[in-house]
XYZ file of C-alpha atoms in Angstrom:
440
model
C 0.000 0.000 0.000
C 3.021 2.462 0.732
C 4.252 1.565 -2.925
C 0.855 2.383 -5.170
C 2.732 3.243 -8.425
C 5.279 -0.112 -8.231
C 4.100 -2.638 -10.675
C 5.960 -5.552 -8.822
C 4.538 -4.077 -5.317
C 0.993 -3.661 -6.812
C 1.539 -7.096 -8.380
C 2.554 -8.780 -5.026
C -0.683 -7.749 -3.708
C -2.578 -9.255 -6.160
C -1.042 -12.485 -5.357
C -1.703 -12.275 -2.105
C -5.321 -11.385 -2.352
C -5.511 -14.962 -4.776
C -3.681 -17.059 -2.264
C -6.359 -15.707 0.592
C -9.371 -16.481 -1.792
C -10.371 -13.003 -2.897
C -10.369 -13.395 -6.550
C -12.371 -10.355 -7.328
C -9.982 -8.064 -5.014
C -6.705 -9.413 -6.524
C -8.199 -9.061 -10.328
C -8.463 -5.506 -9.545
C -5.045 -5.177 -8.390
C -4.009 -7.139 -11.463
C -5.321 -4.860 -13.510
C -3.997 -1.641 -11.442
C -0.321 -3.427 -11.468
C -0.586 -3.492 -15.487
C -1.514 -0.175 -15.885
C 1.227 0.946 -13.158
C 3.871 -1.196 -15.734
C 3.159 0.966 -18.902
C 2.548 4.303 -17.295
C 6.230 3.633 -15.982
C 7.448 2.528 -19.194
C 5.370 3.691 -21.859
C 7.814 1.600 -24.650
C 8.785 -1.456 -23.163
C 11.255 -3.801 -24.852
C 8.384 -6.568 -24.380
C 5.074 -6.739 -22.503
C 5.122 -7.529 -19.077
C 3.388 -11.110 -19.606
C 3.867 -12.427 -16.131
C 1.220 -9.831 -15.099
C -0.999 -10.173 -17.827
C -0.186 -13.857 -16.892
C -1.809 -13.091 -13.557
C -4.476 -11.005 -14.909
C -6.210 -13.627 -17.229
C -5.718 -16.309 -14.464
C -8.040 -13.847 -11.986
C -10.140 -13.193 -15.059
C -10.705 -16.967 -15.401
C -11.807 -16.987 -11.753
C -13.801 -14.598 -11.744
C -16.062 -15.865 -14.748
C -15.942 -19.628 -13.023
C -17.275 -17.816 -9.693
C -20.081 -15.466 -11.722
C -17.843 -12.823 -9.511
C -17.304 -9.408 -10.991
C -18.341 -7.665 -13.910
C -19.648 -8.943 -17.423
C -16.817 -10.185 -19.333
C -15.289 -8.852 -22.566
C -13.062 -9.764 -25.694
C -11.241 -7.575 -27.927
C -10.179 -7.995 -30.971
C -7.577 -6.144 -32.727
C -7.047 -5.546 -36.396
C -3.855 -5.996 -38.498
C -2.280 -3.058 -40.617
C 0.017 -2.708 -43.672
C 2.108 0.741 -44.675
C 5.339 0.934 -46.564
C 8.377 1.615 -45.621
C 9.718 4.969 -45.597
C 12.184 7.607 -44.464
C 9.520 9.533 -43.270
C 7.512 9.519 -40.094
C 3.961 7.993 -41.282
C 0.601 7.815 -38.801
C -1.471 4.346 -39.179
C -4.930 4.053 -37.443
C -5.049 1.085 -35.744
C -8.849 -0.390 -34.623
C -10.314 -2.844 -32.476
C -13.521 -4.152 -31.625
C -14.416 -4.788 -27.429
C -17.635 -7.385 -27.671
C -19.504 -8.103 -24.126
C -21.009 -11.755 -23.335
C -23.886 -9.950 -22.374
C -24.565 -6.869 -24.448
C -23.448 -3.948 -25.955
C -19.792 -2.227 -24.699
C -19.735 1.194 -24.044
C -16.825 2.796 -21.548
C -13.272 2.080 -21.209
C -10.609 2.415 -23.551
C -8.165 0.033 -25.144
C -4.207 0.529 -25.071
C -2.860 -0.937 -28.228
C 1.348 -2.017 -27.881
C 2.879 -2.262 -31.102
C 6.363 -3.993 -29.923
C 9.527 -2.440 -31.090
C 7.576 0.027 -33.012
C 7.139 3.929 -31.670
C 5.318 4.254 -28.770
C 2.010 2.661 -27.360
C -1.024 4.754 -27.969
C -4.592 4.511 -25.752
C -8.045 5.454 -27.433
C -10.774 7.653 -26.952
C -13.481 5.407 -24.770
C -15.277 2.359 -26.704
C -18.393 3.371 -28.206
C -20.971 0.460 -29.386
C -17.630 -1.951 -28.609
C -15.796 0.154 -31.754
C -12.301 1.733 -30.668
C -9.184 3.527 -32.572
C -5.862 4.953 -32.002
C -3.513 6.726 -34.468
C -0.074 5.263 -34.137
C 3.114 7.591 -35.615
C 6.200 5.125 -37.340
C 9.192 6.471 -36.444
C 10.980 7.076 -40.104
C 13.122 4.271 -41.240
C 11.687 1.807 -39.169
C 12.942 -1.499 -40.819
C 10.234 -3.346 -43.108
C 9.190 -6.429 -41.009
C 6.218 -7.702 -38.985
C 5.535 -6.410 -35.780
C 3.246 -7.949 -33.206
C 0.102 -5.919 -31.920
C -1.096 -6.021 -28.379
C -4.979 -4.834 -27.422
C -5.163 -4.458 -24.410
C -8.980 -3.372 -22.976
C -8.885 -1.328 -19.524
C -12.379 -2.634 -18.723
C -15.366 -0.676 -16.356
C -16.886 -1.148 -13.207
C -19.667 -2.801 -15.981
C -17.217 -4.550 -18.357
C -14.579 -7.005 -17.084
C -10.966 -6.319 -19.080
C -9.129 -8.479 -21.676
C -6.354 -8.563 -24.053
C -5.870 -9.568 -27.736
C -2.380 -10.357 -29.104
C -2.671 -12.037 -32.267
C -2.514 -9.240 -35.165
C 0.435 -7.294 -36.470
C 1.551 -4.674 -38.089
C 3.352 -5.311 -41.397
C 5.840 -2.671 -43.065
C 6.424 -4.088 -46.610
C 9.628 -3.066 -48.690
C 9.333 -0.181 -50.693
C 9.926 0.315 -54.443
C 12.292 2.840 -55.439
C 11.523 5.607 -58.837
C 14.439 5.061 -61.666
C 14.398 8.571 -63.162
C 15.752 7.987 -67.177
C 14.688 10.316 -69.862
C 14.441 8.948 -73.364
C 18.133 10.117 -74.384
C 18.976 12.006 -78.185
C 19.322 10.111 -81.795
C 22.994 8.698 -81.961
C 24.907 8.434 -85.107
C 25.257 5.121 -87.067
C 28.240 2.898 -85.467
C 27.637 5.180 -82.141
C 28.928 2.910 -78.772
C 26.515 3.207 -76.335
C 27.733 5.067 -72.986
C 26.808 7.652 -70.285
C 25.090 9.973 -72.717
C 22.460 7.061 -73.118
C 22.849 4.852 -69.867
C 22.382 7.577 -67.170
C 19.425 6.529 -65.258
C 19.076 7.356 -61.231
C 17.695 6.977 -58.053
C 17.201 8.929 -54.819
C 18.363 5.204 -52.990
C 22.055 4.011 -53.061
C 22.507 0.914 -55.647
C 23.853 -0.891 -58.778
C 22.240 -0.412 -61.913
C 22.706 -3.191 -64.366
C 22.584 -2.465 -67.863
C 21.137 -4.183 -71.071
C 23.154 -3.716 -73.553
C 26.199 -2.872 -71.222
C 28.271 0.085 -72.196
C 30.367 -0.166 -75.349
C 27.611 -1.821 -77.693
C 27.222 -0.656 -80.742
C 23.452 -1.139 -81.418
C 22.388 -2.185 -85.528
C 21.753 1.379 -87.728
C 18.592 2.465 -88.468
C 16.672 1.131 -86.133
C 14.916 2.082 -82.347
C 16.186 -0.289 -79.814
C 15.019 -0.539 -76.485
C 17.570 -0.029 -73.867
C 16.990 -1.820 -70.258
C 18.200 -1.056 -66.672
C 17.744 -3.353 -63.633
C 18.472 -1.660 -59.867
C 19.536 -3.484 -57.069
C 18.976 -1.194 -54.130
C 21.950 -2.043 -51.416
C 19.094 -2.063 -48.357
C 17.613 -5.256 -49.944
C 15.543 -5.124 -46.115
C 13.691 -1.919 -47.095
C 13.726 -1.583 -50.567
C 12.545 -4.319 -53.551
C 14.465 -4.435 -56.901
C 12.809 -2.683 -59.648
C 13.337 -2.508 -63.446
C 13.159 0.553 -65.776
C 13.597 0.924 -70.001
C 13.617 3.769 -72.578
C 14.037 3.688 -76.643
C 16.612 5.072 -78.442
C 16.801 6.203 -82.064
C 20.067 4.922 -84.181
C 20.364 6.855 -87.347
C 20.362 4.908 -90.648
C 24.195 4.051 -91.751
C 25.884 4.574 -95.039
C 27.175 1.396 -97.477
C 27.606 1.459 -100.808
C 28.708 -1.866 -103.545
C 29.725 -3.195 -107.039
C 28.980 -5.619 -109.501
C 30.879 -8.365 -110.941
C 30.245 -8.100 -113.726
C 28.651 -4.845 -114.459
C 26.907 -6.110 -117.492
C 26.409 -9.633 -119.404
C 24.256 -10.455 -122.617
C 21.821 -13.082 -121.470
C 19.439 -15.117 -123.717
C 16.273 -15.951 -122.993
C 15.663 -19.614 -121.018
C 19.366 -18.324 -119.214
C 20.811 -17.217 -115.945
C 23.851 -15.424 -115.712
C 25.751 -14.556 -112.317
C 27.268 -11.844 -110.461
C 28.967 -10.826 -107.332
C 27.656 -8.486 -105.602
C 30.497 -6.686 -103.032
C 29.075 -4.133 -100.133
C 30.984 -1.877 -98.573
C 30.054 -0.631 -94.899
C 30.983 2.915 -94.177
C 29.169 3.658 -90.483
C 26.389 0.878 -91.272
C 26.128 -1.923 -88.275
C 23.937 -4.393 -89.032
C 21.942 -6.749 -91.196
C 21.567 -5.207 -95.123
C 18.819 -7.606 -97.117
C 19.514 -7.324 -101.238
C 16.799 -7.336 -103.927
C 16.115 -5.694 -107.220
C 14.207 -3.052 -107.786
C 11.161 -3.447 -110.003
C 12.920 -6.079 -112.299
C 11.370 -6.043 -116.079
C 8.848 -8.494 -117.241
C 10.626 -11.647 -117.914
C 13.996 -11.028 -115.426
C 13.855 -12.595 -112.050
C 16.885 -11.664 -109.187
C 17.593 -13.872 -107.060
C 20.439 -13.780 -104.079
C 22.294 -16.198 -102.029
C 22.497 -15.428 -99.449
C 19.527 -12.926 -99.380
C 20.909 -10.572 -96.417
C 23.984 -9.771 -95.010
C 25.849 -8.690 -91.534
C 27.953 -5.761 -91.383
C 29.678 -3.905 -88.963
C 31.384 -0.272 -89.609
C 34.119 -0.038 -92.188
C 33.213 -3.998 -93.168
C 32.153 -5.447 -96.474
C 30.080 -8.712 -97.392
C 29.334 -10.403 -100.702
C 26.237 -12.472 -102.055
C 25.522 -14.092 -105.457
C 23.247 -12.447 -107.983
C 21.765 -15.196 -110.306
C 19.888 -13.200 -112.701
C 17.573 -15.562 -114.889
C 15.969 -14.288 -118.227
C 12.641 -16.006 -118.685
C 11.280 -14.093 -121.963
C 12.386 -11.235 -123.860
C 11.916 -7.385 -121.977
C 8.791 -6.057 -124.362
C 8.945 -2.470 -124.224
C 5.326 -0.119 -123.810
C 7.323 2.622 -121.498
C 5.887 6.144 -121.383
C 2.861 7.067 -123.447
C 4.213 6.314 -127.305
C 3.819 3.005 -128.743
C 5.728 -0.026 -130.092
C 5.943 -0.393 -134.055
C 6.009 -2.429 -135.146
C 3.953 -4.277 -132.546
C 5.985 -6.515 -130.112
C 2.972 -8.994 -130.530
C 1.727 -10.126 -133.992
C -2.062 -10.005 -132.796
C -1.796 -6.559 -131.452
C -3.051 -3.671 -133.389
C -0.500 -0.589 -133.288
C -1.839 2.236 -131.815
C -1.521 6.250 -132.212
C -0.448 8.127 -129.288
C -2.438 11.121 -127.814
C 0.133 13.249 -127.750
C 1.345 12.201 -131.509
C -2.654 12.699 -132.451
C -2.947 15.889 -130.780
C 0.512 17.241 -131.996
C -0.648 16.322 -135.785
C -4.159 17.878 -135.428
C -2.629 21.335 -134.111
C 0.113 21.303 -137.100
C -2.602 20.888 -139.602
C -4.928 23.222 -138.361
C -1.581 25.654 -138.337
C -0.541 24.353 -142.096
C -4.048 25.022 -143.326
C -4.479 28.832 -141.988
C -0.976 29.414 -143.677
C -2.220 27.925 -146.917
C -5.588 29.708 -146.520
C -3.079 33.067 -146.258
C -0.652 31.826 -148.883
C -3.637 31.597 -151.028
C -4.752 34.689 -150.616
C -1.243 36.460 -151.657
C 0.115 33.349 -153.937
C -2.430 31.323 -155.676
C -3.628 27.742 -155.409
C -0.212 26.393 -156.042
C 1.635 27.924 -153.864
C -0.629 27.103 -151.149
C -0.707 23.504 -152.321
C 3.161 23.556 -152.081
C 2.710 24.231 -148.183
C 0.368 22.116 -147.511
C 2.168 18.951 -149.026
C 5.921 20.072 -147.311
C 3.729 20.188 -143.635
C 2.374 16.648 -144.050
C 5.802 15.570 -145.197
C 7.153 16.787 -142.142
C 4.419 15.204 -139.604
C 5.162 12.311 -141.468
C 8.616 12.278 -140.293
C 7.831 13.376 -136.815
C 5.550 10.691 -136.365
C 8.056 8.001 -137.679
C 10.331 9.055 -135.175
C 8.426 9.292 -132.350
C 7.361 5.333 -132.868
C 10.995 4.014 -132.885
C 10.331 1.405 -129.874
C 11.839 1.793 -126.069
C 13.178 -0.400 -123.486
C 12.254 -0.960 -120.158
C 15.024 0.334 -117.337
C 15.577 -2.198 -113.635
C 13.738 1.122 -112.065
C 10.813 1.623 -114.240
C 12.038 3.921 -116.010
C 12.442 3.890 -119.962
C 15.521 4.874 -122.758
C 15.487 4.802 -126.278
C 16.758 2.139 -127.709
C 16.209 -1.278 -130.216
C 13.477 -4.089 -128.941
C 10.956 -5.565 -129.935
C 11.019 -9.527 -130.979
C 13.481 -9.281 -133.810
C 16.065 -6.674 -132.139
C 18.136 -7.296 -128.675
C 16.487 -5.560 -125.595
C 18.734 -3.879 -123.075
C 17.760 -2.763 -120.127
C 19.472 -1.751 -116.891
C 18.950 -3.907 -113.261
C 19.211 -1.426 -110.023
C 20.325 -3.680 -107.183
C 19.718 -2.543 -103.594
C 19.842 -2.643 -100.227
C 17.752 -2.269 -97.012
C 18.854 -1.597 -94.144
C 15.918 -0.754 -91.073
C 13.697 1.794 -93.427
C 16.626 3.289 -95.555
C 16.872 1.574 -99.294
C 20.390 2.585 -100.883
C 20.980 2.053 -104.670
C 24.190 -0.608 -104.318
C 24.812 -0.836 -108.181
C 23.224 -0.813 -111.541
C 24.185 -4.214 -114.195
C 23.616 -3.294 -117.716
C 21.559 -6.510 -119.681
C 21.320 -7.637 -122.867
C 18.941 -9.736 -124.109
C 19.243 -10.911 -127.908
């Protein structure tokens, strides 16, 4: 009695009041030691479970007797934050239920061990109760145990719950990495492209690592994992951004540059490229072969890496003679016997303004001449359509681009025509070199 605020003195009591059969008596001193325990040490390294031993003992006794006042449970809730540097605030709740009725009064002390300090509610209303509990910052991620501990009333017995916890999971960190600048064909990769950060200390991995030289004319994706060195507070995380790689140069020859091929033929050539700043693969073809000529490459792409060169086989097979119908003038004579030849527009439209023109100068000629004079015109102007129009039907061949030249064809004459081979390389197309053919 001298010693009312000593837990152990308080607690002593208690045990005597149980040994001399007052149950009631020394649950009330139970309870008044516990409450003497944390008002003297508010963050204890554990709970003082001898006493709380000794309290649901007398609690027990009490109930078995029908002593004392209706009995209670509480039951606490668990809780999850993250982890942070910061000092965070987490509600924590619990719910005080009565064997016979409603709880109202009392207040519940909730313990979170190792974990700030413990924190006592407003009183229990309807048997609902909360506390606000402040996380010291940095407090490790783990799981912490939560004690509920219910003072009780003069109505309501107390009691304890110790079977929730509070979890603090590992945080993730941020990886600030803006999407870095275009880089030049043949370009290494390096700090300028692999700079990304974080506000926690750690090893960035890269993928590709430093020094690759990533394939021209393309947008690769660059990748970063972070391995935060507080793997107890902090998870791994991953991060990626693109970067643009300009298109490279290359440039090639034939071998060689020109071969007379008859039809129901192949003929081949070596093709040589040359990389200037080009890395990567280069995939050949022809472009827009004439009717008849078929391209064909082995092997059909090729590796390269800056200031490197590559070679592939050009079998170039001649299937039927190059007819020739380029432009808007046609063949004659025709290339096929059944076809009909045909009159330009332009040729038709050219003759109809030079005779309309011929005919107002004889009309005029007339006039100052005579009739044969202006016949004399007349006859020299058709004379020299005649000869226009002769010349503009001399037959064309067919160019590798679609393009046309003047020159023989036709079934009886050789057709030449020129084969553009190229290369593509991501979304650039580069002319390699041009093969002159023949076809008698």
């Amino acid at each position: 009695d001298a010693q009312p605020s000593d837990a152990n003195a308080i607690g002593a009591v208690a045990s005597l009041l149980e040994s001399g059969g007052y149950p009631q008596l020394a649950f009330f001193r139970a309870n008044d030691a516990v409450a003497a325990y944390f008002q003297a040490d508010p963050t204890p390294v554990e709970a003082p479970y001898n006493l709380l031993t000794m309290y649901q003992r007398l609690f027990s006794l009490m109930l078995s007797d029908g002593l004392g006042p209706a009995p209670t449970s509480v039951a606490g809730s668990s809780e999850t934050v993250t982890f942070s540097l910061a000092a965070q605030t987490v509600t924590l709740s619990a719910m005080v239920s009565g064997a016979s009725g409603q709880v109202d009064g009392g207040t519940v002390t909730f313990i979170v061990t190792g974990v700030g300090n413990p924190v006592t509610s407003q009183p229990v209303v309807n048997g609902a109760v909360s506390a606000a509990l402040t996380i010291p910052g940095g407090t490790a991620a783990g799981s912490y145990s939560i004690q509920a501990v219910y003072t009780g009333t003069a109505a309501f017995s107390p009691s304890a719950d110790a079977t929730q916890s509070l979890t603090i999971s590992r945080a993730t960190p941020t990886i600030t990495w803006n999407t870095p600048t275009s880089i030049p064909a043949g370009t290494a990769l390096g700090p300028s492209q692999l700079n990304a950060t974080t506000s926690v200390p750690g090893t960035f991995v890269y993928n590709p690592p430093a020094g690759t030289v990533p394939p021209s004319g393309t947008t690769q994706t660059l990748n970063v994992t972070f391995t935060p060195t507080d793997s107890t507070d902090y998870n791994s995380t991953t991060s990626s951004v693109s970067l643009t790689v300009q298109a490279g140069t290359f440039s090639g020859s034939a071998s060689p540059t020109s071969a007379t091929i008859k039809v129901g033929h192949s003929q081949t050539f070596v093709i040589t490229i040359n990389s200037g700043t080009l890395q990567g693969a280069v995939s050949f073809s022809c472009a827009n072969p004439p009717t008849g000529i078929s391209c064909k490459f082995s092997p059909g792409q090729a590796n390269l890496a800056p200031n490197a060169s590559a070679t592939t086989q050009l079998t170039v097979t001649v299937s039927a003679k190059p007819t020739s119908r380029a432009g808007l003038l046609s063949v004659w004579p025709p290339a096929d016997e059944h076809s009909h030849p045909r009159i330009a527009p332009q040729f038709a439209m050219s003759l109809l303004v030079l005779a309309t023109l011929m005919a107002v100068i004889g009309v005029r000629r007339t006039a100052s001449f005579g009739a044969s004079a202006a016949k004399s015109y007349l006859t020299l102007a058709l004379l020299l359509l005649l000869v226009v129009s002769l010349n503009s039907c001399t037959s064309a061949t067919f160019l590798g681009n679609g393009t046309s030249s003047t020159g023989s064809g036709g079934n009886g004459s050789p057709a030449s025509v020129s084969l553009v081979v190229q290369g593509t390389s991501g979304g650039t197309v580069t002319t390699i070199t041009t093969i002159s053919i023949t076809v008698p």
